[in-house]
């Protein structure tokens, strides 16, 4: 009998044939044929293939496997209860197919097999699970059990990292892990983790068609999804890979490539809609709790995903619901507010503030007005100023404010800033920097600097010539104070210098030449004469220094060697372009490009030292190329540094794996809870304290007497009654009451 005949008999004989034939064994046999056939094909290609595999050859190999798989799907759709008994084999089959597709995508010689496998096998393998999840014959408990089994252990073990080994060697090791014969180790097999993610995202995608209990169970597993994303293999897969997705709406179905990250976000958004549309609010309550609690997740990637989901909710939800949850977020942020963490960009407080500002940018104008007004008017809270600063530092959506609120907010920022300058300058330019009630030095300065960087302010009317002069005096006094300040306060003073430079950089149309010249010379002296320890602290000023140096291109200065400004500016640029940190390299290049395009200087070579970071050979990092810097600058200015392809290279994916491993260790360190010290043994209490009796409160003694007298009255009344039924009912209760009262009385005697 052919397989088609077997399937036809099973379809026609439902209710009779399963009594005489083991349907689950038939399904298991088909699944084994699918896995074994795919293993043979993959093993042959990975070991012996010398040139790129052709699409037609891959399709010829997959068509028989598709035949077995479709027949298994047909039988499962008719006999879902029998198929449920081998759900582990079915899950393993789906994971093997998805893992094979990912394996093929990483090998240039096997890439042609990727799309045919997705089109012919992967979509049908998902139908294998759908027959169980969507069937009305399968109990809800069994469906939930399937979800629990699939994500019961998100930790993974697997082959050790192979470093920079050849991709073919990596594939061979992964191949053995993917086709392992032990289904019980699947959940701990690292080679299957990316496939496990894809299958779980498929569950989320079909959640609108699942029972509400299954949707609730999926909501309980969202934390497992975040845990999975922190693993380096999954992290690099989501950020660095594309997957083909079959769109069956078109005829014939077409395969469209999309980033895994896009697929992840779309699946989670689909699940949000399903949870919101559920008949009861249980699924949504679970999801809402997950969204709120996970905003403190230590891994930045998880926080980015959650922020994207919050933005989607804010855009699409009803106005009242959206405003309610934003207010809940705001209360959560107020709880986390801390003056010690407000200037630490990587603190949990700042991370949540950043997410909140991004979410708020999608809210209505009225909601943004409400939040900002609430922050400004919260005079009774000691944390309000700290919260205000954190929101400004993380990009509060100023442009979303209504015109009246925005004008008031900007005026208040300028007024607070100028008031701080006036109160700080005393005794012929000496500066007094008291610590504010929030514990942050120069809070109005930081607030205005952040607002100017993120908000387009057209009206600078509060700033006049006198205010500009005061600001430059303050800046120079601040630099002088830094030189003599104790090491304990230099960190905060450096942050304040950085904010002042940001303010000046954003007010270039207001300052005069002599003011900028004097400040530039003071900065030159500060950076060039500082000790090594002081330079380490001053390094946090370099991003702001780069912005400041860029606007010096607007100065019309004579190019004269005797001019001290002409020697100070190149020295400061030497300091910037020598930096090797990638972020500072980008800032320095942007600054120098802006300066070079606007300055009247012709001898620009003086601004570039021979040991500039981009002058070194990228392969060795030691050899210097004289033309390297100018070539890199040209590429930067022409925007050629962007990725030339829409897909990541193998080397870039390896970097993502290394980055994911470092981030995972960081998360593990952050999540560690220190062990509590062991409790000391209780000191022995002297006998005289134990034996000493304390007087019972008068009220308790009086109540005890009333209880005992009342029980006596009730007992005597019970004896006098003639009703035997009443005696039987009350006698037991009275005995219990008397026993309880006697215990209380004996306890009071011991006190």
XYZ file of C-alpha atoms in Angstrom:
751
model
C 0.000 0.000 0.000
C 1.385 3.411 -0.925
C 1.554 6.310 1.510
C -1.258 7.999 -0.390
C -3.363 4.889 0.136
C -2.537 4.826 3.840
C -3.554 8.450 4.219
C -6.789 7.908 2.279
C -7.716 4.898 4.406
C -7.071 6.841 7.595
C -9.127 9.799 6.387
C -12.085 7.592 5.387
C -11.948 5.217 8.342
C -11.909 7.639 11.238
C -13.718 6.113 14.212
C -12.983 2.526 13.159
C -9.450 2.158 11.910
C -7.676 3.742 14.909
C -8.907 0.862 17.047
C -6.907 -1.653 14.989
C -3.992 0.520 13.846
C -1.634 2.720 15.864
C -2.082 6.087 14.159
C 0.600 7.682 16.318
C 3.155 5.143 15.063
C 2.293 5.998 11.469
C 2.746 9.725 12.148
C 5.996 9.025 13.990
C 7.282 7.005 11.038
C 6.546 9.829 8.627
C 8.284 12.322 10.917
C 11.318 10.038 11.148
C 11.442 9.849 7.345
C 11.335 13.659 7.148
C 14.171 14.114 9.637
C 16.344 11.316 8.265
C 15.949 12.428 4.640
C 16.822 15.992 5.564
C 19.818 14.790 7.604
C 21.206 12.777 4.702
C 20.849 15.712 2.311
C 22.404 18.212 4.734
C 25.256 15.858 5.658
C 26.051 15.201 1.995
C 26.097 18.879 1.108
C 28.108 19.982 4.155
C 30.844 17.353 3.704
C 31.304 16.906 -0.030
C 30.023 20.023 -1.768
C 32.840 21.935 -3.533
C 30.810 24.530 -5.402
C 27.628 26.454 -4.781
C 24.493 24.324 -4.638
C 21.900 24.976 -7.318
C 18.290 25.850 -6.554
C 16.937 23.079 -8.757
C 19.095 20.448 -7.034
C 17.897 21.648 -3.624
C 14.258 21.489 -4.724
C 14.713 17.947 -6.045
C 16.046 16.888 -2.649
C 13.257 18.599 -0.709
C 10.246 17.456 -2.748
C 10.209 13.860 -1.351
C 10.610 15.274 2.143
C 7.668 17.591 1.490
C 5.617 14.554 0.458
C 6.239 12.823 3.819
C 5.615 16.033 5.728
C 2.314 16.857 4.019
C 1.021 13.359 4.632
C 1.927 13.676 8.313
C 0.038 16.997 8.446
C -3.027 15.431 6.807
C -3.125 12.545 9.261
C -2.595 14.867 12.245
C -5.456 17.083 11.122
C -7.803 14.060 11.160
C -6.397 12.424 14.316
C -5.180 15.313 16.535
C -5.719 13.350 19.761
C -3.486 10.506 18.544
C -0.922 13.011 17.264
C -0.813 14.653 20.688
C 0.805 11.531 22.165
C 3.944 12.183 20.094
C 4.032 15.989 20.422
C 7.717 15.883 21.395
C 8.583 14.269 18.061
C 6.485 16.832 16.238
C 8.208 19.739 17.989
C 11.590 18.189 17.255
C 10.695 17.893 13.562
C 9.768 21.567 13.367
C 12.953 22.628 15.173
C 15.142 20.457 12.929
C 13.661 21.949 9.753
C 13.962 25.546 10.999
C 17.501 24.934 12.276
C 18.511 23.444 8.936
C 17.231 26.496 7.093
C 19.258 28.774 9.382
C 22.311 26.552 8.935
C 22.027 26.739 5.146
C 21.676 30.517 5.228
C 25.079 30.888 6.906
C 26.999 28.856 4.325
C 27.629 30.591 0.963
C 27.688 27.224 -0.824
C 24.316 26.186 0.622
C 22.487 29.485 0.486
C 20.536 28.411 -2.602
C 18.824 25.737 -0.470
C 17.498 28.302 1.980
C 14.461 29.633 0.106
C 13.315 26.229 -1.256
C 13.483 24.748 2.228
C 11.387 27.569 3.682
C 8.892 27.397 0.846
C 8.535 23.583 0.703
C 9.226 22.398 4.261
C 9.222 25.078 6.951
C 5.753 26.450 6.246
C 4.339 22.909 6.202
C 6.150 22.012 9.429
C 4.342 24.854 11.152
C 1.060 23.342 9.973
C 2.096 20.224 11.884
C 1.887 22.136 15.171
C -1.129 24.135 14.052
C -3.165 20.933 13.754
C -2.775 20.505 17.512
C -3.026 24.134 18.596
C -6.131 24.923 16.543
C -7.986 21.624 16.891
C -11.211 21.532 18.872
C -10.597 17.854 19.720
C -7.458 18.600 21.745
C -8.099 19.628 25.336
C -7.057 23.111 26.412
C -4.856 21.635 29.143
C -2.940 19.691 26.503
C -2.397 22.775 24.361
C -1.087 24.686 27.356
C 1.128 21.742 28.224
C 2.613 21.867 24.735
C 3.523 25.550 25.188
C 5.006 24.826 28.610
C 7.138 21.990 27.267
C 8.382 24.064 24.384
C 9.719 26.779 26.702
C 10.312 24.848 29.880
C 14.060 25.482 29.764
C 15.374 28.474 27.874
C 18.964 27.886 28.975
C 21.069 26.100 26.418
C 24.117 23.936 26.247
C 25.855 22.987 23.090
C 29.129 22.853 21.226
C 31.838 25.117 22.546
C 32.521 28.339 20.691
C 34.766 27.728 17.698
C 36.049 31.277 17.531
C 37.138 32.203 14.012
C 37.082 28.632 12.645
C 35.953 27.966 9.120
C 32.205 28.178 8.621
C 32.201 24.645 7.195
C 33.640 23.281 10.478
C 31.050 25.200 12.453
C 28.311 23.792 10.242
C 29.496 20.212 10.785
C 29.434 20.615 14.554
C 26.016 22.293 14.432
C 24.745 19.583 12.110
C 25.416 16.882 14.691
C 23.629 18.914 17.340
C 20.593 19.628 15.172
C 19.985 16.006 14.244
C 20.620 14.576 17.704
C 18.495 11.463 18.269
C 17.591 12.317 21.844
C 14.461 14.523 21.810
C 14.775 15.258 25.533
C 17.902 17.356 25.034
C 16.336 19.613 22.425
C 15.487 22.325 24.941
C 19.118 22.467 26.060
C 20.684 22.307 22.605
C 22.170 25.657 21.689
C 22.176 24.854 17.987
C 18.363 24.763 18.110
C 17.896 28.079 19.925
C 17.357 30.327 16.872
C 14.841 27.805 15.509
C 13.169 27.681 18.893
C 12.759 31.443 18.725
C 11.233 31.269 15.244
C 8.704 28.620 16.309
C 7.695 30.590 19.403
C 7.218 33.678 17.239
C 4.996 31.546 15.009
C 2.850 30.760 18.080
C 2.542 34.493 18.735
C 1.663 35.148 15.095
C -1.237 32.677 15.117
C -2.401 33.720 18.597
C -5.562 35.466 17.232
C -6.740 32.006 16.130
C -5.911 30.223 19.408
C -8.083 29.609 22.460
C -7.993 32.252 25.155
C -6.390 29.884 27.679
C -3.497 29.292 25.272
C -3.135 33.047 24.738
C -2.903 33.462 28.520
C -0.282 30.706 28.690
C 1.752 32.450 25.995
C 1.680 35.675 28.012
C 3.281 33.831 30.913
C 6.131 32.761 28.627
C 7.074 36.221 27.377
C 9.711 36.531 30.089
C 11.267 33.325 28.727
C 11.436 35.042 25.354
C 13.447 37.907 26.859
C 15.750 35.440 28.582
C 16.314 33.721 25.254
C 17.182 37.003 23.553
C 20.033 37.627 25.994
C 21.858 34.497 24.787
C 24.615 35.416 22.354
C 23.555 33.005 19.595
C 19.988 34.315 19.578
C 21.101 37.946 19.979
C 23.364 37.764 16.919
C 20.724 35.856 14.950
C 17.995 38.442 15.574
C 20.174 41.465 14.783
C 22.354 40.066 12.018
C 20.198 37.709 9.948
C 17.337 37.850 7.473
C 14.727 35.160 7.033
C 12.484 34.412 4.079
C 8.798 34.589 4.855
C 6.143 33.018 2.669
C 3.234 35.331 1.853
C 0.378 33.119 0.731
C -1.966 36.023 -0.018
C -0.350 36.262 -3.408
C -0.967 33.659 -6.106
C 1.367 31.900 -6.355
C 2.838 32.421 -2.858
C 5.964 34.574 -2.840
C 8.992 34.485 -0.549
C 9.919 37.852 0.936
C 13.113 38.415 2.907
C 12.948 40.451 6.090
C 15.196 40.997 9.135
C 14.568 38.623 12.012
C 14.132 41.673 14.243
C 11.246 42.879 12.069
C 9.612 39.455 12.246
C 10.043 39.456 16.035
C 8.393 42.855 16.481
C 5.524 41.999 14.139
C 4.830 38.750 16.003
C 4.748 40.530 19.370
C 2.452 43.231 18.020
C 0.112 40.559 16.666
C 0.055 38.937 20.089
C -0.756 42.300 21.738
C -3.791 42.602 19.491
C -4.862 39.040 20.326
C -4.503 39.661 24.067
C -6.491 42.890 23.853
C -9.252 41.191 21.841
C -9.646 38.253 24.260
C -13.053 37.835 25.874
C -11.730 38.232 29.408
C -9.066 40.652 30.625
C -6.749 37.978 32.062
C -4.432 37.800 29.036
C -4.220 41.572 28.767
C -3.569 41.965 32.509
C -0.713 39.471 32.230
C 0.678 41.348 29.231
C 0.317 44.728 30.938
C 2.183 43.470 34.012
C 4.915 42.083 31.749
C 5.311 45.391 29.899
C 5.572 47.375 33.136
C 7.863 45.015 35.027
C 10.238 44.373 32.143
C 11.031 48.067 31.633
C 13.772 47.546 34.219
C 15.325 44.709 32.213
C 19.140 45.066 32.382
C 19.718 44.064 28.732
C 19.442 47.038 26.380
C 18.084 44.938 23.494
C 15.152 43.681 25.546
C 14.428 47.234 26.652
C 14.448 48.395 23.012
C 11.904 45.719 22.094
C 9.654 46.629 25.011
C 9.869 50.307 24.104
C 8.805 49.495 20.548
C 5.792 47.589 21.887
C 4.840 50.484 24.148
C 5.067 52.868 21.185
C 2.834 50.581 19.141
C 0.297 50.509 21.961
C 0.416 54.295 22.382
C -0.202 54.835 18.662
C -3.024 52.328 18.262
C -4.861 52.117 21.589
C -7.852 54.208 22.548
C -6.933 57.614 23.930
C -8.193 56.939 27.458
C -6.441 53.565 27.731
C -3.222 54.972 26.332
C -3.239 57.924 28.731
C -3.957 55.633 31.680
C -0.988 53.388 30.990
C 1.328 56.342 30.314
C 0.359 57.703 33.726
C 1.190 54.315 35.210
C 4.575 54.508 33.537
C 5.075 58.005 34.890
C 4.359 56.826 38.446
C 6.846 54.008 37.920
C 9.455 56.509 36.754
C 8.847 58.764 39.759
C 9.416 55.800 42.030
C 12.791 55.107 40.395
C 13.950 58.759 40.511
C 17.322 59.165 42.212
C 19.657 62.158 42.385
C 22.643 59.809 42.541
C 21.742 58.169 39.212
C 20.409 61.103 37.199
C 23.800 61.863 35.596
C 24.671 58.188 35.059
C 23.452 57.339 31.502
C 23.486 53.574 32.099
C 21.545 53.639 35.371
C 18.140 51.968 35.502
C 16.542 55.356 36.193
C 17.973 56.910 33.028
C 17.131 53.837 30.920
C 13.490 53.952 31.978
C 13.426 57.723 31.448
C 14.728 57.234 27.920
C 12.090 54.608 27.155
C 9.395 56.858 28.636
C 10.434 59.816 26.451
C 10.374 57.676 23.310
C 6.934 56.347 24.213
C 5.692 59.835 25.035
C 6.710 61.068 21.568
C 3.824 58.959 20.175
C 1.277 60.247 22.681
C -1.234 62.993 22.075
C -0.350 66.642 22.628
C -2.704 66.794 25.621
C -0.989 63.840 27.289
C 2.485 65.352 26.784
C 1.232 68.658 28.221
C -0.225 66.849 31.208
C 3.001 64.989 32.008
C 5.239 68.056 31.674
C 2.890 70.240 33.704
C 2.777 67.574 36.385
C 6.570 67.564 36.584
C 6.837 71.356 36.755
C 4.057 71.802 39.315
C 5.231 69.059 41.654
C 6.880 71.476 44.080
C 6.247 69.271 47.098
C 8.307 66.401 45.750
C 12.054 66.462 46.379
C 12.480 64.274 43.306
C 10.650 66.543 40.871
C 13.747 68.501 39.794
C 15.709 65.280 39.348
C 12.875 63.768 37.338
C 12.660 66.913 35.212
C 16.390 66.748 34.443
C 16.271 63.031 33.586
C 13.450 63.613 31.104
C 15.349 66.465 29.457
C 18.567 64.437 29.285
C 16.775 61.579 27.554
C 15.023 63.684 24.942
C 11.642 64.750 26.276
C 9.458 65.509 23.199
C 9.427 69.293 23.551
C 8.081 69.744 20.047
C 4.962 67.765 21.020
C 4.021 70.352 23.650
C 1.322 72.860 22.840
C 2.604 76.331 21.973
C 1.662 77.913 25.288
C 3.189 75.185 27.436
C 6.329 75.100 25.292
C 6.916 78.855 25.566
C 6.407 78.700 29.323
C 8.756 75.714 29.651
C 11.526 77.363 27.604
C 11.251 80.635 29.510
C 11.444 78.795 32.792
C 14.588 76.959 31.640
C 16.306 80.227 30.686
C 15.162 81.950 33.860
C 16.447 79.149 36.090
C 19.746 79.074 34.205
C 20.353 82.816 34.446
C 19.305 82.830 38.093
C 21.822 80.077 38.795
C 24.613 82.041 37.081
C 23.846 85.153 39.083
C 23.757 83.300 42.383
C 26.947 81.371 41.611
C 29.215 84.289 40.711
C 30.378 86.144 43.822
C 33.367 88.133 45.025
C 34.928 89.367 41.749
C 34.319 86.297 39.671
C 34.931 83.630 42.299
C 32.387 80.893 41.927
C 30.371 79.204 44.596
C 28.836 75.888 43.597
C 26.520 74.712 46.334
C 24.954 71.283 46.126
C 21.265 71.656 45.453
C 18.586 69.855 47.404
C 18.546 67.158 44.754
C 22.247 66.478 45.216
C 23.190 67.553 41.656
C 25.592 70.446 41.083
C 24.382 72.894 38.449
C 21.040 71.303 37.763
C 19.651 74.319 35.774
C 22.773 74.231 33.570
C 22.327 70.541 32.747
C 18.628 71.080 32.101
C 19.112 73.926 29.602
C 21.970 72.132 27.827
C 19.806 69.042 27.315
C 16.835 71.057 26.081
C 18.935 73.031 23.573
C 20.373 69.835 22.105
C 16.981 68.180 21.581
C 14.573 71.035 20.999
C 14.431 73.643 18.272
C 14.294 76.924 20.186
C 13.819 80.032 18.068
C 13.257 82.646 20.770
C 16.381 83.517 22.762
C 14.967 86.810 24.025
C 15.730 86.038 27.693
C 19.451 85.956 26.769
C 20.920 89.426 26.251
C 24.486 90.691 25.948
C 24.897 90.942 29.701
C 23.744 87.369 30.148
C 26.254 86.162 27.523
C 29.065 87.967 29.335
C 27.974 86.407 32.626
C 27.883 82.964 31.026
C 31.459 83.212 29.731
C 32.665 84.503 33.112
C 30.951 81.554 34.722
C 32.613 79.163 32.256
C 36.117 80.471 32.902
C 35.575 80.528 36.677
C 34.330 76.951 36.466
C 37.510 75.879 34.635
C 39.662 77.602 37.236
C 37.711 75.949 40.026
C 38.247 72.536 38.431
C 42.046 72.933 38.622
C 41.971 73.492 42.380
C 39.025 71.294 43.313
C 39.524 68.045 45.268
C 39.383 64.821 43.265
C 36.061 63.880 44.862
C 34.252 66.787 43.177
C 36.066 66.861 39.819
C 33.685 64.384 38.245
C 30.634 66.588 38.791
C 32.567 69.712 37.757
C 33.636 68.023 34.515
C 30.012 67.186 33.777
C 29.099 70.815 34.438
C 31.853 72.046 32.078
C 30.497 69.699 29.435
C 26.976 71.130 29.775
C 28.258 74.712 29.573
C 30.097 73.903 26.336
C 26.891 72.429 24.921
C 24.979 75.612 25.736
C 27.611 77.816 24.104
C 27.729 75.559 21.021
C 23.986 76.025 20.547
C 24.163 79.838 20.942
C 26.866 80.586 18.374
C 24.862 83.518 16.968
C 24.989 85.348 20.309
C 28.634 85.285 21.400
C 31.493 87.586 20.382
C 34.952 86.709 19.010
C 36.961 87.801 22.027
C 34.761 85.716 24.357
C 35.296 82.537 22.345
C 39.011 83.240 22.005
C 39.502 83.575 25.747
C 37.437 80.483 26.542
C 39.288 78.407 23.920
C 42.645 79.354 25.442
C 41.386 78.397 28.904
C 40.217 75.029 27.588
C 43.588 74.513 25.913
C 45.361 75.152 29.191
C 42.961 72.858 31.056
C 43.310 69.863 28.743
C 47.040 70.200 27.988
C 48.283 70.770 31.527
C 46.139 68.257 33.414
C 47.573 65.217 35.155
C 46.799 61.689 33.977
C 44.117 61.206 36.609
C 42.539 64.534 35.766
C 42.635 63.732 32.032
C 40.695 60.535 32.698
C 37.976 62.585 34.396
C 38.021 65.214 31.655
C 37.484 62.548 28.981
C 33.748 62.795 29.634
C 33.933 66.378 28.304
C 35.285 65.329 24.889
C 31.885 64.836 23.169
C 30.941 68.392 24.142
C 34.421 69.637 23.270
C 33.968 68.196 19.761
C 30.766 70.219 19.307
C 32.475 73.318 20.674
C 35.465 72.932 18.349
C 33.201 72.586 15.315
C 31.655 76.034 15.750
C 35.142 77.619 15.893
C 35.017 77.342 12.126
C 32.806 80.445 12.207
C 35.611 82.524 13.758
C 37.423 84.863 11.390
C 40.887 84.534 12.856
C 44.163 85.356 11.165
C 46.329 82.359 10.309
C 49.408 83.601 12.141
C 51.897 81.503 14.101
C 52.212 84.265 16.673
C 48.487 84.062 17.376
C 47.970 81.905 20.462
C 44.490 80.895 19.265
C 45.978 79.476 16.039
C 48.174 77.102 18.055
C 45.551 76.235 20.648
C 42.946 75.066 18.134
C 45.203 72.490 16.399
C 46.315 71.131 19.780
C 42.736 70.572 20.863
C 41.915 68.840 17.566
C 44.994 66.643 18.001
C 43.531 65.609 21.337
C 40.221 64.659 19.696
C 41.390 62.830 16.580
C 43.833 60.674 18.561
C 40.924 59.069 20.405
C 40.396 55.436 19.353
C 36.973 54.813 20.837
C 34.593 54.349 17.915
C 32.036 56.847 19.251
C 34.649 59.568 19.808
C 36.137 58.840 16.368
C 32.756 59.566 14.785
C 32.277 62.723 16.840
C 35.771 63.964 16.038
C 35.293 63.324 12.306
C 31.960 65.098 12.277
C 33.407 68.039 14.181
C 36.478 68.378 11.964
C 34.402 68.039 8.798
C 32.087 70.862 9.927
C 35.072 73.002 10.937
C 36.989 72.388 7.702
C 33.979 73.332 5.549
C 33.577 76.754 7.231
C 36.948 77.926 8.507
C 39.149 80.501 6.788
C 42.257 78.458 7.662
C 44.066 77.015 4.662
C 46.719 74.927 6.400
C 44.331 72.244 7.656
C 47.116 69.662 7.772
C 48.228 71.350 11.001
C 45.047 70.128 12.686
C 45.761 66.436 11.994
C 48.595 64.744 13.930
C 50.609 61.930 12.401
C 49.268 59.493 15.000
C 45.575 60.207 14.435
C 43.415 57.184 15.192
C 42.277 56.796 11.570
C 45.823 57.019 10.238
C 46.620 53.526 11.483
C 46.275 50.491 9.263
C 42.946 48.815 10.048
C 44.426 45.311 9.770
C 47.461 45.687 12.006
C 46.532 48.677 14.144
C 50.261 49.517 14.307
C 51.405 50.717 10.881
C 50.589 54.310 9.979
C 49.282 55.311 6.557
C 49.981 58.976 5.806
C 46.907 59.297 3.578
C 44.674 57.127 5.778
C 43.063 59.948 7.709
C 42.084 62.021 4.678
C 40.680 58.963 2.898
C 38.580 58.075 5.930
C 37.450 61.691 6.297
C 36.345 61.796 2.672
C 34.463 58.532 3.083
C 32.805 59.856 6.242
C 31.721 63.093 4.616
C 30.356 61.225 1.593
C 28.431 58.853 3.887
C 30.295 55.860 2.501
C 30.761 54.389 5.936
C 27.227 53.004 5.854
C 26.734 49.298 5.158
C 27.049 48.655 1.444
C 24.760 45.638 1.614
C 21.432 45.049 3.251
C 22.760 41.909 4.934
C 25.485 41.458 7.512
C 28.714 39.737 6.578
C 29.972 36.629 8.339
C 32.600 38.712 10.137
C 29.991 41.171 11.384
C 27.803 38.342 12.680
C 30.841 36.976 14.576
C 31.266 40.415 16.148
C 27.603 40.325 17.155
C 28.143 36.943 18.832
C 31.070 38.360 20.816
C 29.074 41.445 21.709
C 26.137 39.299 22.806
C 28.432 37.230 25.023
C 29.763 40.361 26.748
C 26.250 41.747 27.235
C 25.058 38.428 28.630
C 27.837 38.455 31.240
C 26.957 42.047 32.088
C 23.309 41.095 32.589
C 24.289 38.136 34.753
C 26.478 40.403 36.891
C 23.725 42.992 37.192
C 21.142 40.376 38.118
C 23.205 38.747 40.851
C 21.719 39.150 44.309
C 24.368 39.337 47.034
C 24.200 36.655 49.647
C 22.715 37.849 52.906
C 25.026 37.460 55.903
C 24.218 34.573 58.156
C 22.152 35.494 61.118
C 23.955 35.528 64.397
C 22.670 33.223 67.026
C 20.287 34.844 69.389
C 21.850 35.863 72.623
C 20.766 33.909 75.630
C 18.255 35.662 77.779
C 18.831 35.675 81.476
C 16.519 33.653 83.683
C 15.331 36.627 85.618
C 13.930 38.193 82.434
C 12.184 34.933 81.480
C 10.586 34.490 84.850
C 9.577 38.088 85.245
C 5.803 38.522 84.858
C 4.281 41.554 83.245
C 0.961 42.993 84.194
C -1.896 42.142 81.818
C -3.713 45.188 80.369
C -6.903 45.923 82.263
C -9.143 45.683 79.192
C -8.007 42.136 78.387
C -8.598 40.972 81.945
C -12.081 42.468 82.013
C -12.921 40.871 78.661
C -11.753 37.457 79.900
C -14.001 37.719 82.943
C -16.987 38.637 80.777
C -16.304 35.684 78.438
C -16.098 33.190 81.293
C -19.276 34.511 82.927
C -21.086 34.494 79.611
C -20.137 30.860 78.983
C -21.466 29.888 82.399
C -24.777 31.608 81.666
C -25.027 29.897 78.265
C -24.186 26.482 79.723
C -26.829 26.757 82.488
C -29.443 27.936 79.980
C -28.659 24.979 77.768
C -29.206 22.515 80.641
C -32.604 24.057 81.399
C -33.962 23.698 77.848
C -36.151 20.733 76.873
C -35.055 20.546 73.234
C -32.701 17.611 72.732
C -31.915 18.744 69.171
C -30.780 22.174 70.392
C -28.600 20.597 73.067
C -26.880 18.406 70.492
C -26.200 21.304 68.189
C -24.859 23.765 70.761
C -23.041 21.439 73.140
C -20.090 20.909 70.790
C -19.743 24.601 70.026
C -19.843 25.545 73.688
C -17.143 23.005 74.479
C -14.890 24.493 71.805
C -15.515 27.992 73.095
C -14.685 26.956 76.650
C -11.498 25.271 75.486
C -10.404 28.364 73.570
C -11.136 30.676 76.497
C -9.230 28.454 78.900
C -6.175 28.522 76.570
C -6.258 32.320 76.488
C -6.578 32.409 80.244
C -3.579 30.098 80.714
C -1.557 32.237 78.290
C -2.351 35.385 80.231
C -1.236 33.693 83.419
C 2.235 33.084 81.963
C 2.778 36.706 80.936
